[in-house]
mmCIF file of C-alpha atoms in Angstrom:
data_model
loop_
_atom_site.group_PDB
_atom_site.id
_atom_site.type_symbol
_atom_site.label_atom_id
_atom_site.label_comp_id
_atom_site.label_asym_id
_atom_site.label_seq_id
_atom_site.Cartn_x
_atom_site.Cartn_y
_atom_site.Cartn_z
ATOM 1 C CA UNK A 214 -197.854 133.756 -78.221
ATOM 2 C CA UNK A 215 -199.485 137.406 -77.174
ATOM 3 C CA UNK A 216 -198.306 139.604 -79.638
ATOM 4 C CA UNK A 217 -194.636 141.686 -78.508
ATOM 5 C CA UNK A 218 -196.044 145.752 -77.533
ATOM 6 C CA UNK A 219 -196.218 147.901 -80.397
ATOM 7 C CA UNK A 220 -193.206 150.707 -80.159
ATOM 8 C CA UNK A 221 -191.100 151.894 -82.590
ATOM 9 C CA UNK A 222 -188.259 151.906 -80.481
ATOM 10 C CA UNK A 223 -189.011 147.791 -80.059
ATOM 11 C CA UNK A 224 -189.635 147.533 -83.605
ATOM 12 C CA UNK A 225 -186.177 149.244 -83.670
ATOM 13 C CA UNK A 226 -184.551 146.702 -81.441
ATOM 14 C CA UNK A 227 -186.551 143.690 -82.862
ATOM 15 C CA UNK A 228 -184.903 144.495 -86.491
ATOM 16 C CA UNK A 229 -181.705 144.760 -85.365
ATOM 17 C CA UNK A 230 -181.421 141.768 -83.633
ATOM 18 C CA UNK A 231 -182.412 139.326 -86.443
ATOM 19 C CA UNK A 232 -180.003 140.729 -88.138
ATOM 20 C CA UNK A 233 -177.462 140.232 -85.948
ATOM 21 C CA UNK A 234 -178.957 136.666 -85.367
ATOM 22 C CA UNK A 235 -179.146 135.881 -89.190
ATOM 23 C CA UNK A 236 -175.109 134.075 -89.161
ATOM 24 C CA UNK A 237 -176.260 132.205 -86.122
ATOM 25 C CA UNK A 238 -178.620 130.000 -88.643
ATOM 26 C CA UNK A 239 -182.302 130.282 -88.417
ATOM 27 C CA UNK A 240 -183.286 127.813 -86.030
ATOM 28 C CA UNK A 241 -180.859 129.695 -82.997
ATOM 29 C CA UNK A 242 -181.565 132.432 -84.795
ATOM 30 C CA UNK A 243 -185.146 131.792 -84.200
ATOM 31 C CA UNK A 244 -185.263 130.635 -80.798
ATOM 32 C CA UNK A 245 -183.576 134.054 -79.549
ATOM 33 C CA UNK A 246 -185.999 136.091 -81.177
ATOM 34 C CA UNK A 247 -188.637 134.101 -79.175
ATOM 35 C CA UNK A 248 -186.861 134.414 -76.196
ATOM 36 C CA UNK A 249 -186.638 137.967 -76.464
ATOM 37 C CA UNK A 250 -190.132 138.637 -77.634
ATOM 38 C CA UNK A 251 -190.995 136.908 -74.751
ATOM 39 C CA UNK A 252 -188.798 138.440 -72.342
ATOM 40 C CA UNK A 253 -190.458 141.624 -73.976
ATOM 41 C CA UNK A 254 -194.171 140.645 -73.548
ATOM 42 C CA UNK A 255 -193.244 139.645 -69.885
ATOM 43 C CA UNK A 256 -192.084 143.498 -68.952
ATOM 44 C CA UNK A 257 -194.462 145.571 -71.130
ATOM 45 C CA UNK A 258 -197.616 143.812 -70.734
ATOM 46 C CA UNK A 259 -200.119 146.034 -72.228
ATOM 47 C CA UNK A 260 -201.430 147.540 -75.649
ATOM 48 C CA UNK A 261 -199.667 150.546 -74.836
ATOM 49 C CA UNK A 262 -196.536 151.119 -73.629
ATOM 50 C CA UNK A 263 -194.714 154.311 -72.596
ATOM 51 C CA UNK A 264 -191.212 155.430 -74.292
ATOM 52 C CA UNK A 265 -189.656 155.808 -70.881
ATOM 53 C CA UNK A 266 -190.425 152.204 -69.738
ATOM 54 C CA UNK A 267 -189.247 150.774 -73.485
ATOM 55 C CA UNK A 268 -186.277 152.943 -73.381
ATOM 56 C CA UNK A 269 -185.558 150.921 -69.175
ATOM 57 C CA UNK A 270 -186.228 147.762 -70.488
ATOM 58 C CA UNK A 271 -183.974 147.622 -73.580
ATOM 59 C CA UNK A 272 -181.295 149.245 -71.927
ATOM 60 C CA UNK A 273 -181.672 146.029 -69.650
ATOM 61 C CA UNK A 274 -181.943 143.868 -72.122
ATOM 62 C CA UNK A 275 -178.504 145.084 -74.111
ATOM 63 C CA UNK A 276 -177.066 145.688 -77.458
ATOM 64 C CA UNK A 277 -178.765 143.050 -80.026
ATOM 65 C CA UNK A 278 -174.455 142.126 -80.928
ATOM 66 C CA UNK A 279 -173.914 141.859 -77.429
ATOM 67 C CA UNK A 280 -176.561 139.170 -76.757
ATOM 68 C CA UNK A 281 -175.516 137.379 -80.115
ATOM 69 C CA UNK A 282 -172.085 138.014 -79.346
ATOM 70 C CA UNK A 283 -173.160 136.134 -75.872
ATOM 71 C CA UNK A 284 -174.619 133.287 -77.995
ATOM 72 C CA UNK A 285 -171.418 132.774 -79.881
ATOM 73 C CA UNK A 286 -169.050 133.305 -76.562
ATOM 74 C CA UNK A 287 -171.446 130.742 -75.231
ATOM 75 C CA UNK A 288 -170.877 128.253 -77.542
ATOM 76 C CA UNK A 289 -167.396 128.405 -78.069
ATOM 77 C CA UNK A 290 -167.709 129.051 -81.374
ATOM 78 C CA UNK A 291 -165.794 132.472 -81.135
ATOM 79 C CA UNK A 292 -164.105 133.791 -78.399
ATOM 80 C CA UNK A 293 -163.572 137.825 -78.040
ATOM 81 C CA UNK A 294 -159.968 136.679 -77.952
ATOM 82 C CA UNK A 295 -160.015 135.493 -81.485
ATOM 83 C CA UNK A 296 -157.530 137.097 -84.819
ATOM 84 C CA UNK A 297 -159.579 139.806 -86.375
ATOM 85 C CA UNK A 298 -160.984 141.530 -83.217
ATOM 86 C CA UNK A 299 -161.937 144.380 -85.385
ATOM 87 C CA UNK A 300 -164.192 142.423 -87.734
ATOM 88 C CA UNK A 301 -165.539 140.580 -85.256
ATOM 89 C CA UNK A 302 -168.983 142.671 -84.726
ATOM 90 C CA UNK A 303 -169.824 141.360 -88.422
ATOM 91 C CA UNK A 304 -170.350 138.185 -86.971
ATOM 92 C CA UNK A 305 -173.043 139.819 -85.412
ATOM 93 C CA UNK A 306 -174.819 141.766 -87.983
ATOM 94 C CA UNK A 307 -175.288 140.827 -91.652
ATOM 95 C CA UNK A 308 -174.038 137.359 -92.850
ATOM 96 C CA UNK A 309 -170.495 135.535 -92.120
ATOM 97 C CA UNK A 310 -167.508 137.418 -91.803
ATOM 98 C CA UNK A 311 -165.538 135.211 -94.319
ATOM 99 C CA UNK A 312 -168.063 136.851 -96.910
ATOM 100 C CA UNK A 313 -167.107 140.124 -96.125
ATOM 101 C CA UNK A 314 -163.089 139.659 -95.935
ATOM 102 C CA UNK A 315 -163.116 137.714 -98.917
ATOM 103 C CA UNK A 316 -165.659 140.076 -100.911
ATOM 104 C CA UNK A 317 -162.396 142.510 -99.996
ATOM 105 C CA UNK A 318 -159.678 140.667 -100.408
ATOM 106 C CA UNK A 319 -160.966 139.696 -103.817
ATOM 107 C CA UNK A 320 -161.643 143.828 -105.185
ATOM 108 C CA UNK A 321 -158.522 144.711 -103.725
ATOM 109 C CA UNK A 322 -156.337 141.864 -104.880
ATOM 110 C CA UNK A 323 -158.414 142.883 -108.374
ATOM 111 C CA UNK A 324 -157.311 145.997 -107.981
ATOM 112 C CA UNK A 325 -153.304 145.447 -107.697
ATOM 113 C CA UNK A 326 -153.654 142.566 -110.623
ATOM 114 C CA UNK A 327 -155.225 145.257 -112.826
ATOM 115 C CA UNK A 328 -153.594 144.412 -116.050
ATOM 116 C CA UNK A 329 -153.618 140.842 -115.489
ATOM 117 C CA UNK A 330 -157.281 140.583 -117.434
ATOM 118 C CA UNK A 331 -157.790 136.689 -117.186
ATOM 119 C CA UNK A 332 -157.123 136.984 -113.204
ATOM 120 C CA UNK A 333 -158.447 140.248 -112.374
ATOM 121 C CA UNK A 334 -161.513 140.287 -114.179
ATOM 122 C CA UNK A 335 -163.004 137.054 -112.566
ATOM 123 C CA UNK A 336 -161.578 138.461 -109.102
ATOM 124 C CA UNK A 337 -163.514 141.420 -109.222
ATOM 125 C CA UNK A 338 -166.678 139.585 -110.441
ATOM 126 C CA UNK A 339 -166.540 137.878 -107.444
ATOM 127 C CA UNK A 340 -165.968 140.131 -105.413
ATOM 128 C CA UNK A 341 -168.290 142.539 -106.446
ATOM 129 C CA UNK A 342 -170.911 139.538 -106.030
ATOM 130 C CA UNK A 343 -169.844 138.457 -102.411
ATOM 131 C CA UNK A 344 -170.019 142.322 -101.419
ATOM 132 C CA UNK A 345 -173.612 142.517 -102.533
ATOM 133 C CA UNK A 346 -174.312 139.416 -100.533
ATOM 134 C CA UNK A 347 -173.065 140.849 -97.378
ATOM 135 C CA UNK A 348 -176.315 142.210 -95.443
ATOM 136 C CA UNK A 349 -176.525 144.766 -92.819
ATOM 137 C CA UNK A 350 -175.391 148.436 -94.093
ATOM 138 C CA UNK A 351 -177.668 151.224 -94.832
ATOM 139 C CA UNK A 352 -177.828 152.293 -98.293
ATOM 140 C CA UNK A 353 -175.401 155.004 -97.753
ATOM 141 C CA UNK A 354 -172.698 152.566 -96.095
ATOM 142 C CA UNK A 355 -173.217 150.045 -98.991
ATOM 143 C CA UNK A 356 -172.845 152.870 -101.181
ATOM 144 C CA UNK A 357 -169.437 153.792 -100.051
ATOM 145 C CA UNK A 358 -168.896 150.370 -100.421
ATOM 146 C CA UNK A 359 -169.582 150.132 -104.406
ATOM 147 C CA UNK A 360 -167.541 153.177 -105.008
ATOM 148 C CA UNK A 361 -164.324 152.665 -103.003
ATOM 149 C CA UNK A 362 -163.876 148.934 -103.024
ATOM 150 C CA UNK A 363 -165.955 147.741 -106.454
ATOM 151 C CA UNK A 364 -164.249 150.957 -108.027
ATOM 152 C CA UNK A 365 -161.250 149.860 -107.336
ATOM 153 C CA UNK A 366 -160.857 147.025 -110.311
ATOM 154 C CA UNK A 367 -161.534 150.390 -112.761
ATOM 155 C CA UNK A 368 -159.376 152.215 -111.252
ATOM 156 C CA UNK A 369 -156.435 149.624 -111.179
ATOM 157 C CA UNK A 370 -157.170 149.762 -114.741
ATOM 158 C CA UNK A 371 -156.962 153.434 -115.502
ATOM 159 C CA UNK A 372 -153.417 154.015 -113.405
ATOM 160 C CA UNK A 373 -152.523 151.513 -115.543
ATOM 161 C CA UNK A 374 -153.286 153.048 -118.234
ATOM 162 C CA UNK A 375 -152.489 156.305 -116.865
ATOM 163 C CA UNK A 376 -148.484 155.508 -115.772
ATOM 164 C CA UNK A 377 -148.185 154.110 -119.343
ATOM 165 C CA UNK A 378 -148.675 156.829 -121.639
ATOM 166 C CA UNK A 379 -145.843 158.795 -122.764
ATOM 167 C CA UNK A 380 -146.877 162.058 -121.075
ATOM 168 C CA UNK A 381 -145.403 163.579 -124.460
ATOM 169 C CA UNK A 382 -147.325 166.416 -124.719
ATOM 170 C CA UNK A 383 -145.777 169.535 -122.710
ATOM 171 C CA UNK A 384 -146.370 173.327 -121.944
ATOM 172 C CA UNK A 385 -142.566 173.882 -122.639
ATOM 173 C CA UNK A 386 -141.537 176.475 -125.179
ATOM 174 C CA UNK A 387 -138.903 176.189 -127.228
ATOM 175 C CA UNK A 388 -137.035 178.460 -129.175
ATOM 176 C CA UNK A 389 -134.107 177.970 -131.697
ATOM 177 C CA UNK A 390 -130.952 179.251 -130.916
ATOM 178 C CA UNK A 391 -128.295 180.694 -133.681
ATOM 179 C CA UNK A 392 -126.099 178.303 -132.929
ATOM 180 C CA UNK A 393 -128.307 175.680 -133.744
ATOM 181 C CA UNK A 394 -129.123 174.466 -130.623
ATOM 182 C CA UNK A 395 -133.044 174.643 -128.982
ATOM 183 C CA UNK A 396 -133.570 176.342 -125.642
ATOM 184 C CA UNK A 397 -136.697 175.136 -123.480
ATOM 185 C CA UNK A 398 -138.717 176.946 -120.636
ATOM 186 C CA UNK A 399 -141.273 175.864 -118.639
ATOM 187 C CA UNK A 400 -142.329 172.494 -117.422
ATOM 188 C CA UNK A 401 -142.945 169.667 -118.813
ATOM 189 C CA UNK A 402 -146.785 168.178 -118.753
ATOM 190 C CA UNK A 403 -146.054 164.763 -117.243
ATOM 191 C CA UNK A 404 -144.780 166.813 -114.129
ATOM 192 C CA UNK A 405 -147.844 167.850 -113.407
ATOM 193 C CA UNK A 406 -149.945 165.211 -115.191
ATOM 194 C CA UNK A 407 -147.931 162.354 -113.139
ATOM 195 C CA UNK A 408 -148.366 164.461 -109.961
ATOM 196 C CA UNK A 409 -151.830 164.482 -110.461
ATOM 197 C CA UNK A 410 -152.492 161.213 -111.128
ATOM 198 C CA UNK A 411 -150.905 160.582 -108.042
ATOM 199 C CA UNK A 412 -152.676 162.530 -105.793
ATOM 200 C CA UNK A 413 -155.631 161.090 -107.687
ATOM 201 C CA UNK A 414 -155.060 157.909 -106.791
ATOM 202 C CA UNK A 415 -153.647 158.449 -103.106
ATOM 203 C CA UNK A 416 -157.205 159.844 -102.102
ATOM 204 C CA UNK A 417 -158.945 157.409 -103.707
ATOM 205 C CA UNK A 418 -156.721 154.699 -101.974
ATOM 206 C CA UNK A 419 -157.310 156.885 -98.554
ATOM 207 C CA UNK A 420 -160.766 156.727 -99.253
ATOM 208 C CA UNK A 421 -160.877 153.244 -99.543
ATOM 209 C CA UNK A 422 -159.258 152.652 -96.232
ATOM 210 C CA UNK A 423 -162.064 155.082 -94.666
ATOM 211 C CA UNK A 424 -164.742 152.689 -96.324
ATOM 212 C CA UNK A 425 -163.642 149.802 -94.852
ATOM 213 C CA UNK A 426 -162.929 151.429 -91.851
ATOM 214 C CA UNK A 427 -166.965 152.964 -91.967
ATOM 215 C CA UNK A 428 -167.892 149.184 -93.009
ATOM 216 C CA UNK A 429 -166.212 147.468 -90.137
ATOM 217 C CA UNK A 430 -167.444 150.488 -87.328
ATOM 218 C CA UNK A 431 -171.172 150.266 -88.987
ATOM 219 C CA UNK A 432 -171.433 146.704 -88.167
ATOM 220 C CA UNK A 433 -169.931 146.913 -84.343
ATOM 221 C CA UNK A 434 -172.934 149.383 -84.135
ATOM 222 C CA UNK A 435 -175.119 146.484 -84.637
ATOM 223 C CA UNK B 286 -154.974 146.184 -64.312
ATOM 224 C CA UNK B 287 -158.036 145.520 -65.518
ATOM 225 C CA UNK B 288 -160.864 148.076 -64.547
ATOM 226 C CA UNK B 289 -163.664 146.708 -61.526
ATOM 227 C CA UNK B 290 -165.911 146.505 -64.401
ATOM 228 C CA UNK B 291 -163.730 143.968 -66.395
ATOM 229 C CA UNK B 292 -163.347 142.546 -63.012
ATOM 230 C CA UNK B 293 -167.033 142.119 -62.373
ATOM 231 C CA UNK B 294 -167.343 141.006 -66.131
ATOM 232 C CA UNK B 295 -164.967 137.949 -66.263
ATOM 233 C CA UNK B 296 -166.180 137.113 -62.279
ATOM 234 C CA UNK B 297 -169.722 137.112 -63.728
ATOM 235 C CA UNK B 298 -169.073 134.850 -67.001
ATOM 236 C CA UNK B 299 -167.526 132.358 -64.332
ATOM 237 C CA UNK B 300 -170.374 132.054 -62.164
ATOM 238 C CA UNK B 301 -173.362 132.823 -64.109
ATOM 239 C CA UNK B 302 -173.956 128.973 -65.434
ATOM 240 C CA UNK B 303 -173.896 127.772 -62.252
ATOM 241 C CA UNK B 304 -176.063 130.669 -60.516
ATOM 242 C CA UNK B 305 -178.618 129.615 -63.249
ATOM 243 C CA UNK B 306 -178.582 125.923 -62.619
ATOM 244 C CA UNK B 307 -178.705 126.620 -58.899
ATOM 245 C CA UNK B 308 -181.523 129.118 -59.265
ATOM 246 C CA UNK B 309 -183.402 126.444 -61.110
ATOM 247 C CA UNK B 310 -182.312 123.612 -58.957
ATOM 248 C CA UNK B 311 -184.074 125.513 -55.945
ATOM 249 C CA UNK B 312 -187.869 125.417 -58.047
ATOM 250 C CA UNK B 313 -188.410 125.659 -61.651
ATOM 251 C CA UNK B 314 -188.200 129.165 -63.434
ATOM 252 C CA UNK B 315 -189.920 130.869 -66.506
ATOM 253 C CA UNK B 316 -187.141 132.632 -68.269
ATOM 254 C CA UNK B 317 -188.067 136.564 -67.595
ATOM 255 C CA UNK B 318 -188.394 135.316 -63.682
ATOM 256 C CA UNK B 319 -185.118 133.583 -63.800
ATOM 257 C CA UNK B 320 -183.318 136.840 -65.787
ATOM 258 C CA UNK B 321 -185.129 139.339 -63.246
ATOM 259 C CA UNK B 322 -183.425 137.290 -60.198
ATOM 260 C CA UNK B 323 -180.378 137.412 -61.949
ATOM 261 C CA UNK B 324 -180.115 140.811 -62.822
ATOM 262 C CA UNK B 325 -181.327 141.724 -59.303
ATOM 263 C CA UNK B 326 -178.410 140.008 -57.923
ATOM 264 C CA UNK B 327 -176.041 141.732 -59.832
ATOM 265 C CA UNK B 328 -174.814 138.706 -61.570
ATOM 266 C CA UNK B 329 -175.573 140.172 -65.037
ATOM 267 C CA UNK B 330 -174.901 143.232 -67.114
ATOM 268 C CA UNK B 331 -177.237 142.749 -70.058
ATOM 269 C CA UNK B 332 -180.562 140.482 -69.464
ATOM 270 C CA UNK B 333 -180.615 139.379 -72.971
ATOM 271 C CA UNK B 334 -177.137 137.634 -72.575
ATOM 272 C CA UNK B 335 -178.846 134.861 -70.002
ATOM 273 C CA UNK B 336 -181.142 133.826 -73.278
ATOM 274 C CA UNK B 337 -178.639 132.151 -75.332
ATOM 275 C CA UNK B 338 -177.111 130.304 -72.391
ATOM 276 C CA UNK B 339 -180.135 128.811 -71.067
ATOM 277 C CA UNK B 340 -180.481 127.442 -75.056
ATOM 278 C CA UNK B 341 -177.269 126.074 -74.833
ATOM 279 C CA UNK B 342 -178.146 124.491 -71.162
ATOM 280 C CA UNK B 343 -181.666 123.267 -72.835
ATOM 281 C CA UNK B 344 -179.168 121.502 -75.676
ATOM 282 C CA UNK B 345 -176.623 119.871 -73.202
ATOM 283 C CA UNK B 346 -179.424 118.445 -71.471
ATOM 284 C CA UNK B 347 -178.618 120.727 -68.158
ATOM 285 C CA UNK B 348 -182.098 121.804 -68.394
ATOM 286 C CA UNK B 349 -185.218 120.660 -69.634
ATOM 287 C CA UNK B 350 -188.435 123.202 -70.629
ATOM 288 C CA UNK B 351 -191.947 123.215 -70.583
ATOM 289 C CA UNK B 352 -194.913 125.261 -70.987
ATOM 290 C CA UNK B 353 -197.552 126.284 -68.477
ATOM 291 C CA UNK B 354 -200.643 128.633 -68.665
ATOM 292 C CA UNK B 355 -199.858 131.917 -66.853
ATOM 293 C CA UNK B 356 -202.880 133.588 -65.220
ATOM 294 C CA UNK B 357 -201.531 137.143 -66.143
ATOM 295 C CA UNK B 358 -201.254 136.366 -69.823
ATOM 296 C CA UNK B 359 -200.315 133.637 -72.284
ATOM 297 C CA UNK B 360 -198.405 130.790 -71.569
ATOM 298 C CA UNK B 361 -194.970 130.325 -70.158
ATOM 299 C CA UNK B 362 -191.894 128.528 -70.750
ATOM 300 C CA UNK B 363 -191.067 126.960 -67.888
ATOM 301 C CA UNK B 364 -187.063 125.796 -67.281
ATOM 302 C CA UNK B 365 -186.473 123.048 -65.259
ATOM 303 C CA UNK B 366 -183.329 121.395 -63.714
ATOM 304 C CA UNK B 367 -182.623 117.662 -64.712
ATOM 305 C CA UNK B 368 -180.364 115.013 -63.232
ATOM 306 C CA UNK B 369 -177.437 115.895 -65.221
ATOM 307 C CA UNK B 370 -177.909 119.818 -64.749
ATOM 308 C CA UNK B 371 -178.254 118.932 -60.615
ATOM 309 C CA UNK B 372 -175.163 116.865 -60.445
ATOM 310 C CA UNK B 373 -173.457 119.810 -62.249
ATOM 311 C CA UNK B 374 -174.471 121.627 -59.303
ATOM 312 C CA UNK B 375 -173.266 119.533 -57.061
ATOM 313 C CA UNK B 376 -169.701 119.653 -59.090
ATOM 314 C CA UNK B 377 -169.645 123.411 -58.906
ATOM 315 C CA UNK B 378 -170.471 123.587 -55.115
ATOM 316 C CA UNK B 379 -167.585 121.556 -54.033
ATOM 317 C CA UNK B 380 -165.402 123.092 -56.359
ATOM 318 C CA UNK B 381 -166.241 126.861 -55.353
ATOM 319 C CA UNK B 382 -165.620 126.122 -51.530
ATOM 320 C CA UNK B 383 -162.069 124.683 -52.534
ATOM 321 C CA UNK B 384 -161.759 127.798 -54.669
ATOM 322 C CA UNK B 385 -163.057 130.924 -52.640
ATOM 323 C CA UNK B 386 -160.954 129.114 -49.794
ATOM 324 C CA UNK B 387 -157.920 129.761 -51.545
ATOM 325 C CA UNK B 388 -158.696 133.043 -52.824
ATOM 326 C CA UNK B 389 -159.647 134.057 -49.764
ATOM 327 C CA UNK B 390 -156.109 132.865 -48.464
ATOM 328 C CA UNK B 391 -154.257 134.360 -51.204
ATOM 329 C CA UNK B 392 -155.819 137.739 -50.580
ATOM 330 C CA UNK B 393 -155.978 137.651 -47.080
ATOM 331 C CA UNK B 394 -159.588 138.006 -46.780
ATOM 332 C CA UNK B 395 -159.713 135.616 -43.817
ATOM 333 C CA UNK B 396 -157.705 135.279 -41.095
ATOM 334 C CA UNK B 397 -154.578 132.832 -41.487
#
């Protein structure tokens, strides 16, 4: 086969197919990539091709997830109509999308079982394990990834923790009274200690929700 | 109401398997010939979409392939309609007439 035209924005397209392709298995997975090399060869013929006409021809071509999305529609192996509509694109890019749901449902479910050692721990081993399996983020993305949901299990733990201690300690000061009795002014450090821990852990839990959020939206990008 | 491109979307995805059987039916096709035709006809959106159908019409035996030199460059591969893919056609033909007929009817396109 003549080699496909050297162009980065092919190169581009090329790379983001196969991984798109990859959950399609790699003899389908294969055979598109032919195709479309072919398809490729067929309208730039020539060493050197110009942006403009690469730019025309992929636009023709499609989105890499729409023409594996095609392959899946095709075989009735999905339809668009299908639960999840909103994880569906990571059956186009990066590995099966039972890997990715259940790499999440695992940290999180870690997460809430927290104190529950003997369940949690092998949860978020797990899950921390199926998440790095799960191809097709950019470092960044993945990134977000190992700090909201793998940080999760940790920081299950240290509310945990956190809620349990006696917030004893206080900024209140106290003075004795003649009659025996104490006065006290001022507040009282678990107010503010509890109320930061909460806040704490709300924007870590929003944060979460914006990673898998990012996760989902970076893999419809394809 | 779905938008005239949804329209043209789910009309396409009915009539695309057929268009491509038909196509071949007429003389045999290399697959960047057969996806040009298509797209010039409006019958597709994205070219690459046509690729994973005509595998799936190579593995239901609606198709067969071969390859041939090219002149302009290295070899081809060829799609070519079989028995089963032309009696398919066949289906489809008598079933569309029936069909448009009534559509037609229903939305007053031809005279009653």
């Amino acid at each position: 086969m003549q080699a496909v035209p050297r162009h980065p924005l092919i190169d581009d397209y090329l790379d983001r197919l196969a991984a798109a392709a990859q959950p399609l298995g790699p003899r389908r997975a294969g055979e598109l990539m032919d195709d479309i090399r072919e398809h490729l060869t067929e309208a730039l013929p020539g060493p050197d091709v110009d942006g403009a006409d690469v730019r025309r021809v992929l636009d023709r071509l499609g989105e890499p997830h729409d023409v594996v999305a095609a392959a899946w529609d095709d075989d009735g192996m999905t339809a668009r109509e299908t639960v999840l509509p909103a994880l569906r694109p990571d059956l186009s890019r990066g590995g099966e999308p039972w890997r990715f749901v259940t790499a999440v449902a695992l940290l999180v479910a870690a997460q809430l079982l927290a104190p529950l050692w003997l369940v949690s721990v092998p949860m978020w081993i797990a899950g921390l394990i199926l998440f790095a399996t799960v191809t097709g983020w950019t470092a960044r993305e993945r990134a977000l990834g190992w700090v909201f949901l793998g940080g999760g299990f940790p920081m299950g733990l240290l509310f945990t923790i956190a809620v349990a201690l006696p917030f004893a300690m206080t900024s209140q000061v106290c003075t004795a009274l003649p009659d025996g009795t104490q006065q006290c002014t001022g507040s009282t450090a678990s107010d503010w200690g509890a109320a930061a821990i909460l806040i704490v852990f709300a924007l870590f839990f929003v944060g979460q929700i914006v990673t898998v959020v990012a996760l989902v939206r970076a893999r419809r990008r394809g | 109401m779905a938008s005239a491109r949804d329209e043209m979307t789910q009309l396409r995805r009915g009539v695309l398997e057929p268009c491509v059987l038909a196509l071949l039916g007429r003389r045999e096709r290399y697959g960047y010939e057969l996806v040009g035709e298509l797209s010039e006809a409006g019958l597709v959106a994205s070219e690459g979409t046509v690729y994973p159908l005509l595998s799936r019409l190579r593995r239901d035996e609606l198709v067969t392939t071969f390859w041939r030199e090219s002149e302009s460059g290295p070899p081809r591969r060829y799609y070519a309609l079989t028995d089963r893919g032309r009696a398919a056609v066949e289906r489809f033909r008598t079933s569309w007439v029936q069909f448009t007929a009534s559509v037609e009817d229903i939305l007053q396109i031809r005279g009653t």
